[in-house]
Amino acid sequence: MNVILFGPPGAGKGTQAGAVCERHGLLQVATGDIFRKNLKEKTELGQLARSFMDKGQLVPDEVVWKLVEDRLAQPDTEAGVLFDGFPRTVTQAELLVGWAESSGRGLSAVVALEVPDDELVARLSGRRTCLSCGATYHVAHNPPSKDGVCDRCGNDVVQRDDDNEVTVRKRLATYHRQTAPVLEWFGERAVRVDGTGAIGAIGARVQAAIGS
Ligand code: AP5
Ligand code: MG
Ligand code: ZN
């Protein structure tokens, strides 16, 4: 079972991913998290990714696909993957669907979280992130139990460099220009889910969409 959790920046992909992975025994593959991990470890890939992320632009398709393809070659992905933040261009979607078909590993669901832009900006400006495990929090809606400490892994919870209003607006523009067309490309295969309201209620909608 392989599932795509699709949506604009701040839609709640990372927030919903944990419960979905737990329930279905999936491994979360979040391209943004992998780039941030590389940045933290000061790798060449991290430096390259940063030059795009800081501007709210997408990392080039060939770089992203090499990363995802290598990740999918590792045995821990065989039981199934939840893709978070990938695919983000029609080219990436074509490459992933090609892989799913040629490897026989298939694609079970495409779930798209829908949230209005104004709410996305409010969510991202209050977001806090654990750069070690990728867990996300919100200062008002979903704070960690202990201030500044990740509930999941105990490491520091910080504000992401790209979560300032100027970069958030650029990320949204990039989404509408380059990523929203991916949803059209999937057409009937994608199930659209209302991504507003309580986190638990959205989780139930996501479950229903995966089950259907
Ligand atoms: P990435 O890390 O994927 O960021 P993103 O897509 O911009 O998405 P976010 O992580 O910002 O949002 P999310 O949907 O996970 O929301 P969250 O659950 O945290 O990518 C970063 C960058 O890397 C890109 O800009 C690009 O440069 C590059 N990149 C990554 N993948 C790439 C690819 N495939 N191709 C090319 N480039 C790529 O929730 C947000 C906040 O809202 C949190 O604070 C949360 O607590 C809160 N919240 C969640 N749900 C609710 C709710 N129901 N009510 C109230 N608050 C809520
Ligand atoms: Mg995320
Ligand atoms: Zn953590």
Coordinates of C-alpha atoms and ligand atoms in Angstrom, one line a residue:
M1 CA 0.0 0.0 0.0
N2 CA 1.4 3.4 -1.1
V3 CA -0.4 6.6 -0.3
I4 CA 0.1 10.2 -1.4
L5 CA -0.9 12.9 1.2
F6 CA -1.2 16.0 -1.0
G7 CA -1.8 19.6 -0.1
P8 CA -0.5 23.2 0.0
P9 CA 2.1 24.3 2.5
G10 CA 0.5 24.2 5.9
A11 CA -2.4 22.0 4.9
G12 CA -1.6 19.5 7.7
K13 CA 0.3 16.8 5.8
G14 CA 2.9 16.4 8.5
T15 CA 0.3 16.7 11.2
Q16 CA -1.9 13.9 9.8
A17 CA 1.0 11.7 8.6
G18 CA 1.8 10.0 11.9
A19 CA -1.7 8.6 12.6
V20 CA -2.0 7.3 9.0
C21 CA 1.4 5.6 9.1
E22 CA 0.6 4.0 12.4
R23 CA -2.7 2.7 11.4
H24 CA -1.6 1.2 8.1
G25 CA 2.0 0.4 8.9
L26 CA 3.4 2.8 6.4
L27 CA 6.8 4.6 6.3
Q28 CA 6.5 8.4 6.0
V29 CA 8.7 9.8 3.2
A30 CA 8.6 13.6 3.4
T31 CA 11.0 15.2 0.9
G32 CA 11.0 18.5 2.8
D33 CA 12.1 16.7 6.0
I34 CA 14.9 14.9 4.1
F35 CA 16.2 18.2 2.8
R36 CA 16.1 19.8 6.3
K37 CA 17.9 16.8 7.7
N38 CA 20.6 17.2 5.1
L39 CA 20.8 20.9 5.8
K40 CA 21.3 20.2 9.5
E41 CA 24.1 17.7 8.7
K42 CA 25.6 20.2 6.3
T43 CA 25.6 17.9 3.3
E44 CA 26.0 19.1 -0.3
L45 CA 22.4 18.2 -1.0
G46 CA 21.3 20.3 2.0
Q47 CA 23.2 23.3 0.7
L48 CA 21.7 22.9 -2.7
A49 CA 18.1 22.5 -1.4
R50 CA 18.5 25.5 0.9
S51 CA 19.1 27.8 -2.0
F52 CA 15.6 27.0 -3.3
M53 CA 13.8 26.5 0.0
D54 CA 14.8 29.9 1.3
K55 CA 13.2 31.5 -1.8
G56 CA 10.0 29.5 -1.6
Q57 CA 10.9 27.7 -4.8
L58 CA 10.9 24.0 -5.6
V59 CA 14.1 22.0 -5.7
P60 CA 14.7 20.8 -9.3
D61 CA 12.8 17.6 -10.3
E62 CA 15.9 15.6 -11.1
V63 CA 17.4 16.2 -7.7
V64 CA 14.1 15.3 -5.9
W65 CA 13.6 12.2 -8.0
K66 CA 17.1 10.8 -7.4
L67 CA 16.5 11.2 -3.7
V68 CA 13.1 9.5 -3.8
E69 CA 14.2 6.7 -6.1
D70 CA 17.1 5.9 -3.8
R71 CA 14.9 6.0 -0.8
L72 CA 12.4 3.6 -2.4
A73 CA 15.2 1.2 -3.1
Q74 CA 15.7 0.6 0.6
P75 CA 13.9 -2.4 2.1
D76 CA 12.1 -0.5 4.9
T77 CA 9.8 1.0 2.2
E78 CA 8.5 -2.3 0.9
A79 CA 5.6 -2.5 3.4
G80 CA 4.3 0.8 2.0
V81 CA 5.0 4.5 2.0
L82 CA 3.1 7.6 2.8
F83 CA 4.4 10.4 0.5
D84 CA 4.3 13.8 2.2
G85 CA 5.2 16.8 0.1
F86 CA 5.9 14.6 -3.0
P87 CA 5.0 14.7 -5.9
R88 CA 4.9 18.5 -6.3
T89 CA 5.1 18.8 -10.1
V90 CA 3.5 16.9 -12.9
T91 CA 6.9 15.5 -13.9
Q92 CA 7.4 14.1 -10.3
A93 CA 3.9 12.6 -10.5
E94 CA 4.7 10.9 -13.8
L95 CA 7.9 9.5 -12.4
L96 CA 6.2 8.2 -9.3
V97 CA 3.4 6.6 -11.2
G98 CA 5.9 5.1 -13.6
W99 CA 7.8 3.6 -10.7
A100 CA 4.6 2.3 -9.1
E101 CA 3.7 0.5 -12.3
S102 CA 7.0 -0.8 -13.3
S103 CA 8.0 -2.0 -9.8
G104 CA 4.5 -3.5 -9.2
R105 CA 4.3 -1.7 -5.9
G106 CA 1.3 0.3 -7.0
L107 CA -0.4 3.4 -5.7
S108 CA -3.5 2.9 -3.4
A109 CA -4.7 6.4 -2.7
V110 CA -4.1 10.1 -3.4
V111 CA -5.6 12.2 -0.6
A112 CA -5.7 16.0 -1.1
L113 CA -6.1 18.3 1.9
E114 CA -7.9 21.5 1.0
V115 CA -7.4 24.6 3.2
P116 CA -7.9 28.3 2.2
D117 CA -4.8 30.4 1.8
D118 CA -5.5 32.8 4.7
E119 CA -5.7 29.9 7.1
L120 CA -2.5 28.5 5.7
V121 CA -0.6 31.7 6.5
A122 CA -2.0 31.7 10.0
R123 CA -1.0 28.1 10.6
L124 CA 2.5 28.5 9.2
S125 CA 3.4 31.6 11.1
G126 CA 2.6 29.9 14.4
R127 CA 4.1 26.6 13.5
R128 CA 7.0 25.0 15.4
T129 CA 8.9 22.0 14.1
C130 CA 11.2 19.3 15.4
L131 CA 14.1 19.2 13.0
S132 CA 15.2 15.8 14.3
C133 CA 12.0 13.7 13.7
G134 CA 9.9 16.1 11.6
A135 CA 7.0 16.4 14.1
T136 CA 5.1 19.6 13.8
Y137 CA 3.3 21.8 16.4
H138 CA 1.5 25.1 16.6
V139 CA 1.9 27.7 19.3
A140 CA -1.8 28.0 19.8
H141 CA -3.6 25.0 18.2
N142 CA -1.2 22.1 19.0
P143 CA 1.7 23.0 21.4
P144 CA 4.1 20.3 22.6
S145 CA 3.4 19.2 26.3
K146 CA 6.7 20.9 27.4
D147 CA 7.6 24.2 25.8
G148 CA 10.2 23.9 23.1
V149 CA 10.6 20.1 23.5
C150 CA 9.4 17.5 21.0
D151 CA 6.8 15.1 22.5
R152 CA 7.9 12.4 20.1
C153 CA 11.7 12.4 20.4
G154 CA 12.7 14.9 23.1
N155 CA 14.8 17.2 20.8
D156 CA 14.4 20.9 20.3
V157 CA 11.2 22.4 18.7
V158 CA 12.0 25.5 16.6
Q159 CA 10.6 27.8 14.0
R160 CA 11.5 26.8 10.4
D161 CA 13.6 29.4 8.4
D162 CA 10.9 29.3 5.6
D163 CA 8.0 30.0 8.0
N164 CA 8.2 33.8 7.9
E165 CA 5.3 35.6 6.2
V166 CA 7.3 36.7 3.1
T167 CA 8.6 33.2 2.3
V168 CA 5.2 31.6 3.1
R169 CA 3.5 33.9 0.5
K170 CA 6.1 32.8 -2.1
R171 CA 5.6 29.1 -1.2
L172 CA 1.8 29.5 -1.7
A173 CA 2.4 31.2 -5.1
T174 CA 4.7 28.3 -6.1
Y175 CA 2.1 25.8 -4.9
H176 CA -0.7 27.4 -7.1
R177 CA 1.6 27.7 -10.1
Q178 CA 3.5 24.3 -10.1
T179 CA 1.8 21.9 -7.6
A180 CA -1.9 22.5 -7.9
P181 CA -1.8 21.2 -11.5
V182 CA -0.7 17.8 -10.1
L183 CA -4.2 17.4 -8.5
E184 CA -5.8 18.1 -11.9
W185 CA -3.4 15.5 -13.5
F186 CA -4.5 12.8 -11.0
G187 CA -8.1 13.7 -11.8
E188 CA -10.6 11.1 -10.5
R189 CA -7.8 9.2 -8.7
A190 CA -7.5 12.0 -6.1
V191 CA -9.9 12.2 -3.2
R192 CA -10.4 15.8 -1.9
V193 CA -10.7 16.2 1.8
D194 CA -11.8 19.3 3.8
G195 CA -8.6 20.1 5.7
T196 CA -10.2 22.7 8.1
G197 CA -11.6 22.1 11.6
A198 CA -10.2 19.9 14.4
I199 CA -7.1 17.8 13.7
G200 CA -8.9 14.6 14.8
A201 CA -11.9 15.3 12.6
I202 CA -9.7 15.8 9.6
G203 CA -7.9 12.6 10.5
A204 CA -11.2 10.7 10.3
R205 CA -11.9 12.2 6.9
V206 CA -8.4 11.2 5.7
Q207 CA -9.0 7.6 7.0
A208 CA -12.3 7.4 5.1
A209 CA -10.6 8.6 1.9
I210 CA -7.9 6.0 2.2
G211 CA -10.4 3.3 2.9
S212 CA -12.7 4.2 0.0
Ligands
AP5_1 P1 7.9 20.8 2.9 O1 8.6 20.6 4.1 O2 7.2 19.7 2.3 O3 6.8 22.0 3.2 P2 5.4 22.3 2.7 O4 4.8 21.5 1.6 O5 5.5 23.8 2.4 O6 4.4 21.9 3.7 P3 4.5 22.1 5.2 O7 5.4 21.2 5.8 O8 4.8 23.6 5.4 O9 3.0 21.9 5.6 P4 2.2 20.6 6.1 O10 1.2 20.3 5.2 O11 3.1 19.5 6.5 O12 1.6 21.2 7.4 P5 1.7 20.9 9.0 O13 1.2 19.5 9.3 O14 3.1 21.1 9.4 O15 8.8 21.5 1.8 C1 9.6 22.6 2.2 C2 10.4 23.0 0.9 O16 11.3 21.9 0.5 C3 9.6 23.4 -0.3 O17 9.2 24.8 -0.2 C4 10.6 23.1 -1.4 O18 11.5 24.1 -1.5 C5 11.3 21.9 -0.9 N1 10.7 20.6 -1.4 C6 10.1 19.7 -0.6 N2 9.6 18.7 -1.3 C7 9.8 19.0 -2.6 C8 9.5 18.3 -3.8 N3 8.8 17.2 -3.9 N4 9.9 19.0 -5.0 C9 10.5 20.1 -5.0 N5 10.9 20.8 -3.8 C10 10.5 20.2 -2.7 O19 0.8 22.0 9.6 C11 1.1 23.3 9.5 C12 0.8 24.0 10.9 O20 -0.7 24.0 11.1 C13 1.3 23.3 12.1 O21 1.7 24.3 13.0 C14 0.2 22.5 12.6 O22 0.3 22.3 14.0 C15 -1.0 23.4 12.3 N6 -2.2 22.6 12.0 C16 -2.3 21.4 11.3 N7 -3.6 21.0 11.2 C17 -4.3 22.0 11.9 C18 -5.7 22.2 12.1 N8 -6.6 21.3 11.7 N9 -6.2 23.3 12.7 C19 -5.2 24.2 13.2 N10 -3.9 24.1 13.0 C20 -3.5 23.0 12.3
MG2 MG 5.3 19.2 6.4
ZN3 ZN 11.0 15.2 17.4

